[in-house]
């Protein structure tokens, strides 16, 4: 309980008395006494033209959970709207550092973002016509080689919660789960992590994944002229200023990967492991020269390397913003499943994830030998929430 969490000694020391035989203090607990640090006190604005958690904060937070919910049978449009309104109120408060619970009594918002959207299966339920589903929100096609677990894929509603404090993330997703009761039930949830804020002196530096690679080098940058067009929906309709999120739990077969020597690992990706530089030469930020041949007369960046097959120039310009999180989940029996909760944002999956993944399959991406796509989901994450508005409101207008 609260008394336990705050330390009964502290409460007694503050001069409060507990009634004999009563476990709860007779007065309200004292306010948080632990001063917040710079990481804990940081706020990412919840309201705006676009939802937070997609392109903001620029450097993704250290912890995230992504969850899907399914509507309970018979839920109508009034109940769904009411849920979205409850989530909006909670998200506005929590992201501002207000309305936390006993778990977060000593935490600040820590750059908390809460991003909400709709899966293809929502359409045709709760009074939402099947015809309101954008063509971009068609279920993803099957891809050769994937081994998907349907129970941990898809879902009517998707929620991404991220912050620089794992306690804040869990508390927020727990709150959303409680607020969904009676309207939607949890379907699946994944937890992930990346480097903590304040750990390095260069907050903008690329972070390594669990294969040890610098991952994110060639991500679109907010300063790119094409960034908005790549990530956000422009045009009319209820998805204006929204973005489509592809979620894939991709397991890394690390026992096999770690058997490769570093040169083979680099050939598999197409970049140096230490510096992240392309194998065609230069430093991390040097553009890859896919035409450059080595002394053996073969391309220095191999035909089946990950970056050659994924790059936008060889995919008719297809591009995505990758903001995934590592996972390393202990299993019963002592094992660990590790990999990447792959999160890709785009203005349309048909000019984003789908053609890139198809090209990776077609070209026998060598990195895929060491990965396994285990789950899949697609959500339409609508535009941002104006003051007085609620999440996804445009869908109902
Ligand atoms: C690039 C790792 C899956 C799309 C990269 C890079 C790494 C990497 C280390 C090079 C650095 C960078 O530019 O970020 C991984 C791992 C994966 C994975 C470990 C699975 C566990 C995927 C998937 C897609 C994808 C499924 C999309 C379908 C891309 C793209 C690039 C890239 C578009 C940039 C290519 C370029 O223009 O140079 N990936 N990746 N990756 N990856 Fe992946």
PDB file of N, CA and C in Angstrom, residues 40-93:
ATOM      1  N   UNK A  40      14.067  13.024 -15.187  1.00  0.00           N
ATOM      2  CA  UNK A  40      12.726  12.745 -14.668  1.00  0.00           C
ATOM      3  C   UNK A  40      11.747  13.875 -14.866  1.00  0.00           C
ATOM      4  N   UNK A  41      12.236  15.109 -14.866  1.00  0.00           N
ATOM      5  CA  UNK A  41      11.305  16.244 -14.901  1.00  0.00           C
ATOM      6  C   UNK A  41      10.902  16.649 -16.317  1.00  0.00           C
ATOM      7  N   UNK A  42      11.523  16.034 -17.300  1.00  0.00           N
ATOM      8  CA  UNK A  42      11.279  16.485 -18.680  1.00  0.00           C
ATOM      9  C   UNK A  42       9.861  16.149 -19.167  1.00  0.00           C
ATOM     10  N   UNK A  43       9.220  17.096 -19.841  1.00  0.00           N
ATOM     11  CA  UNK A  43       7.849  16.923 -20.352  1.00  0.00           C
ATOM     12  C   UNK A  43       7.856  16.995 -21.870  1.00  0.00           C
ATOM     13  N   UNK A  44       7.214  16.027 -22.527  1.00  0.00           N
ATOM     14  CA  UNK A  44       6.964  16.098 -23.976  1.00  0.00           C
ATOM     15  C   UNK A  44       5.488  16.462 -24.133  1.00  0.00           C
ATOM     16  N   UNK A  45       5.183  17.604 -24.768  1.00  0.00           N
ATOM     17  CA  UNK A  45       3.777  18.045 -24.853  1.00  0.00           C
ATOM     18  C   UNK A  45       2.882  16.978 -25.485  1.00  0.00           C
ATOM     19  N   UNK A  46       1.747  16.727 -24.856  1.00  0.00           N
ATOM     20  CA  UNK A  46       0.805  15.715 -25.356  1.00  0.00           C
ATOM     21  C   UNK A  46      -0.037  16.265 -26.507  1.00  0.00           C
ATOM     22  N   UNK A  47      -0.490  17.503 -26.367  1.00  0.00           N
ATOM     23  CA  UNK A  47      -1.369  18.059 -27.389  1.00  0.00           C
ATOM     24  C   UNK A  47      -0.575  18.698 -28.525  1.00  0.00           C
ATOM     25  N   UNK A  48      -1.165  18.705 -29.706  1.00  0.00           N
ATOM     26  CA  UNK A  48      -0.511  19.300 -30.866  1.00  0.00           C
ATOM     27  C   UNK A  48      -1.122  18.735 -32.129  1.00  0.00           C
ATOM     28  N   UNK A  49      -0.648  19.205 -33.280  1.00  0.00           N
ATOM     29  CA  UNK A  49      -1.204  18.749 -34.563  1.00  0.00           C
ATOM     30  C   UNK A  49      -0.937  17.263 -34.768  1.00  0.00           C
ATOM     31  N   UNK A  50       0.195  16.786 -34.232  1.00  0.00           N
ATOM     32  CA  UNK A  50       0.559  15.374 -34.392  1.00  0.00           C
ATOM     33  C   UNK A  50       0.684  14.742 -33.019  1.00  0.00           C
ATOM     34  N   UNK A  51       0.499  13.448 -32.937  1.00  0.00           N
ATOM     35  CA  UNK A  51       0.688  12.779 -31.658  1.00  0.00           C
ATOM     36  C   UNK A  51       2.174  12.749 -31.292  1.00  0.00           C
ATOM     37  N   UNK A  52       2.445  12.898 -30.015  1.00  0.00           N
ATOM     38  CA  UNK A  52       3.806  12.721 -29.517  1.00  0.00           C
ATOM     39  C   UNK A  52       4.150  11.229 -29.561  1.00  0.00           C
ATOM     40  N   UNK A  53       5.450  10.929 -29.552  1.00  0.00           N
ATOM     41  CA  UNK A  53       5.877   9.538 -29.543  1.00  0.00           C
ATOM     42  C   UNK A  53       6.186   8.998 -30.929  1.00  0.00           C
ATOM     43  N   UNK A  54       5.963   9.804 -31.967  1.00  0.00           N
ATOM     44  CA  UNK A  54       6.250   9.362 -33.341  1.00  0.00           C
ATOM     45  C   UNK A  54       7.581   9.981 -33.791  1.00  0.00           C
ATOM     46  N   UNK A  55       7.610  11.303 -33.820  1.00  0.00           N
ATOM     47  CA  UNK A  55       8.861  11.995 -34.170  1.00  0.00           C
ATOM     48  C   UNK A  55       9.426  12.733 -32.969  1.00  0.00           C
ATOM     49  N   UNK A  56       8.639  12.799 -31.878  1.00  0.00           N
ATOM     50  CA  UNK A  56       9.111  13.465 -30.665  1.00  0.00           C
ATOM     51  C   UNK A  56       9.021  12.519 -29.480  1.00  0.00           C
ATOM     52  N   UNK A  57       9.944  12.581 -28.519  1.00  0.00           N
ATOM     53  CA  UNK A  57      11.175  13.353 -28.599  1.00  0.00           C
ATOM     54  C   UNK A  57      12.096  12.806 -29.690  1.00  0.00           C
ATOM     55  N   UNK A  58      12.979  13.676 -30.216  1.00  0.00           N
ATOM     56  CA  UNK A  58      13.833  13.276 -31.326  1.00  0.00           C
ATOM     57  C   UNK A  58      14.619  12.017 -30.984  1.00  0.00           C
ATOM     58  N   UNK A  59      15.183  12.010 -29.789  1.00  0.00           N
ATOM     59  CA  UNK A  59      15.915  10.818 -29.331  1.00  0.00           C
ATOM     60  C   UNK A  59      14.928   9.978 -28.528  1.00  0.00           C
ATOM     61  N   UNK A  60      14.672   8.750 -28.988  1.00  0.00           N
ATOM     62  CA  UNK A  60      13.609   7.999 -28.320  1.00  0.00           C
ATOM     63  C   UNK A  60      13.948   7.717 -26.863  1.00  0.00           C
ATOM     64  N   UNK A  61      12.887   7.578 -26.048  1.00  0.00           N
ATOM     65  CA  UNK A  61      13.069   7.353 -24.622  1.00  0.00           C
ATOM     66  C   UNK A  61      13.669   5.970 -24.379  1.00  0.00           C
ATOM     67  N   UNK A  62      14.162   5.761 -23.168  1.00  0.00           N
ATOM     68  CA  UNK A  62      14.916   4.532 -22.897  1.00  0.00           C
ATOM     69  C   UNK A  62      14.036   3.300 -22.725  1.00  0.00           C
ATOM     70  N   UNK A  63      12.769   3.489 -22.374  1.00  0.00           N
ATOM     71  CA  UNK A  63      11.895   2.337 -22.144  1.00  0.00           C
ATOM     72  C   UNK A  63      10.569   2.502 -22.870  1.00  0.00           C
ATOM     73  N   UNK A  64      10.022   1.391 -23.324  1.00  0.00           N
ATOM     74  CA  UNK A  64       8.729   1.453 -24.004  1.00  0.00           C
ATOM     75  C   UNK A  64       7.948   0.174 -23.773  1.00  0.00           C
ATOM     76  N   UNK A  65       6.650   0.317 -23.821  1.00  0.00           N
ATOM     77  CA  UNK A  65       5.758  -0.839 -23.892  1.00  0.00           C
ATOM     78  C   UNK A  65       4.768  -0.564 -24.997  1.00  0.00           C
ATOM     79  N   UNK A  66       4.480  -1.599 -25.750  1.00  0.00           N
ATOM     80  CA  UNK A  66       3.457  -1.473 -26.778  1.00  0.00           C
ATOM     81  C   UNK A  66       2.422  -2.551 -26.511  1.00  0.00           C
ATOM     82  N   UNK A  67       1.160  -2.144 -26.548  1.00  0.00           N
ATOM     83  CA  UNK A  67       0.085  -3.074 -26.211  1.00  0.00           C
ATOM     84  C   UNK A  67      -1.031  -2.965 -27.225  1.00  0.00           C
ATOM     85  N   UNK A  68      -1.707  -4.093 -27.452  1.00  0.00           N
ATOM     86  CA  UNK A  68      -2.912  -4.094 -28.287  1.00  0.00           C
ATOM     87  C   UNK A  68      -4.095  -4.510 -27.433  1.00  0.00           C
ATOM     88  N   UNK A  69      -5.244  -3.946 -27.759  1.00  0.00           N
ATOM     89  CA  UNK A  69      -6.495  -4.266 -27.073  1.00  0.00           C
ATOM     90  C   UNK A  69      -7.533  -4.671 -28.112  1.00  0.00           C
ATOM     91  N   UNK A  70      -8.453  -5.541 -27.700  1.00  0.00           N
ATOM     92  CA  UNK A  70      -9.606  -5.877 -28.546  1.00  0.00           C
ATOM     93  C   UNK A  70     -10.871  -5.382 -27.865  1.00  0.00           C
ATOM     94  N   UNK A  71     -11.791  -4.847 -28.658  1.00  0.00           N
ATOM     95  CA  UNK A  71     -13.080  -4.443 -28.108  1.00  0.00           C
ATOM     96  C   UNK A  71     -13.806  -5.677 -27.580  1.00  0.00           C
ATOM     97  N   UNK A  72     -14.549  -5.507 -26.491  1.00  0.00           N
ATOM     98  CA  UNK A  72     -15.390  -6.591 -25.996  1.00  0.00           C
ATOM     99  C   UNK A  72     -16.593  -6.701 -26.933  1.00  0.00           C
ATOM    100  N   UNK A  73     -17.172  -7.899 -27.038  1.00  0.00           N
ATOM    101  CA  UNK A  73     -18.298  -8.088 -27.948  1.00  0.00           C
ATOM    102  C   UNK A  73     -19.431  -7.111 -27.620  1.00  0.00           C
ATOM    103  N   UNK A  74     -20.032  -6.540 -28.641  1.00  0.00           N
ATOM    104  CA  UNK A  74     -21.203  -5.693 -28.456  1.00  0.00           C
ATOM    105  C   UNK A  74     -20.915  -4.254 -28.068  1.00  0.00           C
ATOM    106  N   UNK A  75     -19.645  -3.890 -27.939  1.00  0.00           N
ATOM    107  CA  UNK A  75     -19.322  -2.501 -27.577  1.00  0.00           C
ATOM    108  C   UNK A  75     -19.782  -1.566 -28.699  1.00  0.00           C
ATOM    109  N   UNK A  76     -20.467  -0.488 -28.328  1.00  0.00           N
ATOM    110  CA  UNK A  76     -20.954   0.422 -29.365  1.00  0.00           C
ATOM    111  C   UNK A  76     -20.071   1.664 -29.471  1.00  0.00           C
ATOM    112  N   UNK A  77     -20.430   2.522 -30.401  1.00  0.00           N
ATOM    113  CA  UNK A  77     -19.589   3.672 -30.718  1.00  0.00           C
ATOM    114  C   UNK A  77     -19.505   4.642 -29.533  1.00  0.00           C
ATOM    115  N   UNK A  78     -20.586   4.761 -28.755  1.00  0.00           N
ATOM    116  CA  UNK A  78     -20.565   5.641 -27.576  1.00  0.00           C
ATOM    117  C   UNK A  78     -19.547   5.139 -26.557  1.00  0.00           C
ATOM    118  N   UNK A  79     -19.524   3.832 -26.364  1.00  0.00           N
ATOM    119  CA  UNK A  79     -18.579   3.262 -25.394  1.00  0.00           C
ATOM    120  C   UNK A  79     -17.134   3.390 -25.877  1.00  0.00           C
ATOM    121  N   UNK A  80     -16.925   3.187 -27.174  1.00  0.00           N
ATOM    122  CA  UNK A  80     -15.573   3.335 -27.714  1.00  0.00           C
ATOM    123  C   UNK A  80     -15.092   4.779 -27.577  1.00  0.00           C
ATOM    124  N   UNK A  81     -15.969   5.733 -27.928  1.00  0.00           N
ATOM    125  CA  UNK A  81     -15.608   7.152 -27.778  1.00  0.00           C
ATOM    126  C   UNK A  81     -15.294   7.475 -26.323  1.00  0.00           C
ATOM    127  N   UNK A  82     -16.105   6.943 -25.423  1.00  0.00           N
ATOM    128  CA  UNK A  82     -15.889   7.213 -23.991  1.00  0.00           C
ATOM    129  C   UNK A  82     -14.524   6.674 -23.549  1.00  0.00           C
ATOM    130  N   UNK A  83     -14.137   5.500 -24.079  1.00  0.00           N
ATOM    131  CA  UNK A  83     -12.820   4.959 -23.738  1.00  0.00           C
ATOM    132  C   UNK A  83     -11.718   5.887 -24.258  1.00  0.00           C
ATOM    133  N   UNK A  84     -11.869   6.345 -25.503  1.00  0.00           N
ATOM    134  CA  UNK A  84     -10.844   7.225 -26.073  1.00  0.00           C
ATOM    135  C   UNK A  84     -10.773   8.531 -25.287  1.00  0.00           C
ATOM    136  N   UNK A  85     -11.909   8.980 -24.776  1.00  0.00           N
ATOM    137  CA  UNK A  85     -11.914  10.196 -23.949  1.00  0.00           C
ATOM    138  C   UNK A  85     -11.229   9.939 -22.603  1.00  0.00           C
ATOM    139  N   UNK A  86     -11.495   8.795 -22.006  1.00  0.00           N
ATOM    140  CA  UNK A  86     -10.815   8.466 -20.732  1.00  0.00           C
ATOM    141  C   UNK A  86      -9.305   8.378 -20.950  1.00  0.00           C
ATOM    142  N   UNK A  87      -8.905   7.733 -22.042  1.00  0.00           N
ATOM    143  CA  UNK A  87      -7.472   7.615 -22.340  1.00  0.00           C
ATOM    144  C   UNK A  87      -6.856   8.998 -22.579  1.00  0.00           C
ATOM    145  N   UNK A  88      -7.611   9.873 -23.254  1.00  0.00           N
ATOM    146  CA  UNK A  88      -7.099  11.223 -23.529  1.00  0.00           C
ATOM    147  C   UNK A  88      -6.845  11.978 -22.223  1.00  0.00           C
ATOM    148  N   UNK A  89      -7.823  11.953 -21.336  1.00  0.00           N
ATOM    149  CA  UNK A  89      -7.681  12.657 -20.057  1.00  0.00           C
ATOM    150  C   UNK A  89      -6.486  12.117 -19.286  1.00  0.00           C
ATOM    151  N   UNK A  90      -6.384  10.800 -19.235  1.00  0.00           N
ATOM    152  CA  UNK A  90      -5.278  10.183 -18.491  1.00  0.00           C
ATOM    153  C   UNK A  90      -3.944  10.523 -19.144  1.00  0.00           C
ATOM    154  N   UNK A  91      -3.886  10.439 -20.470  1.00  0.00           N
ATOM    155  CA  UNK A  91      -2.626  10.691 -21.168  1.00  0.00           C
ATOM    156  C   UNK A  91      -2.198  12.145 -20.977  1.00  0.00           C
ATOM    157  N   UNK A  92      -3.153  13.070 -21.047  1.00  0.00           N
ATOM    158  CA  UNK A  92      -2.822  14.494 -20.871  1.00  0.00           C
ATOM    159  C   UNK A  92      -2.251  14.721 -19.471  1.00  0.00           C
ATOM    160  N   UNK A  93      -2.869  14.113 -18.475  1.00  0.00           N
ATOM    161  CA  UNK A  93      -2.398  14.294 -17.093  1.00  0.00           C
ATOM    162  C   UNK A  93      -1.038  13.637 -16.872  1.00  0.00           C
TER     163      UNK A  93
END
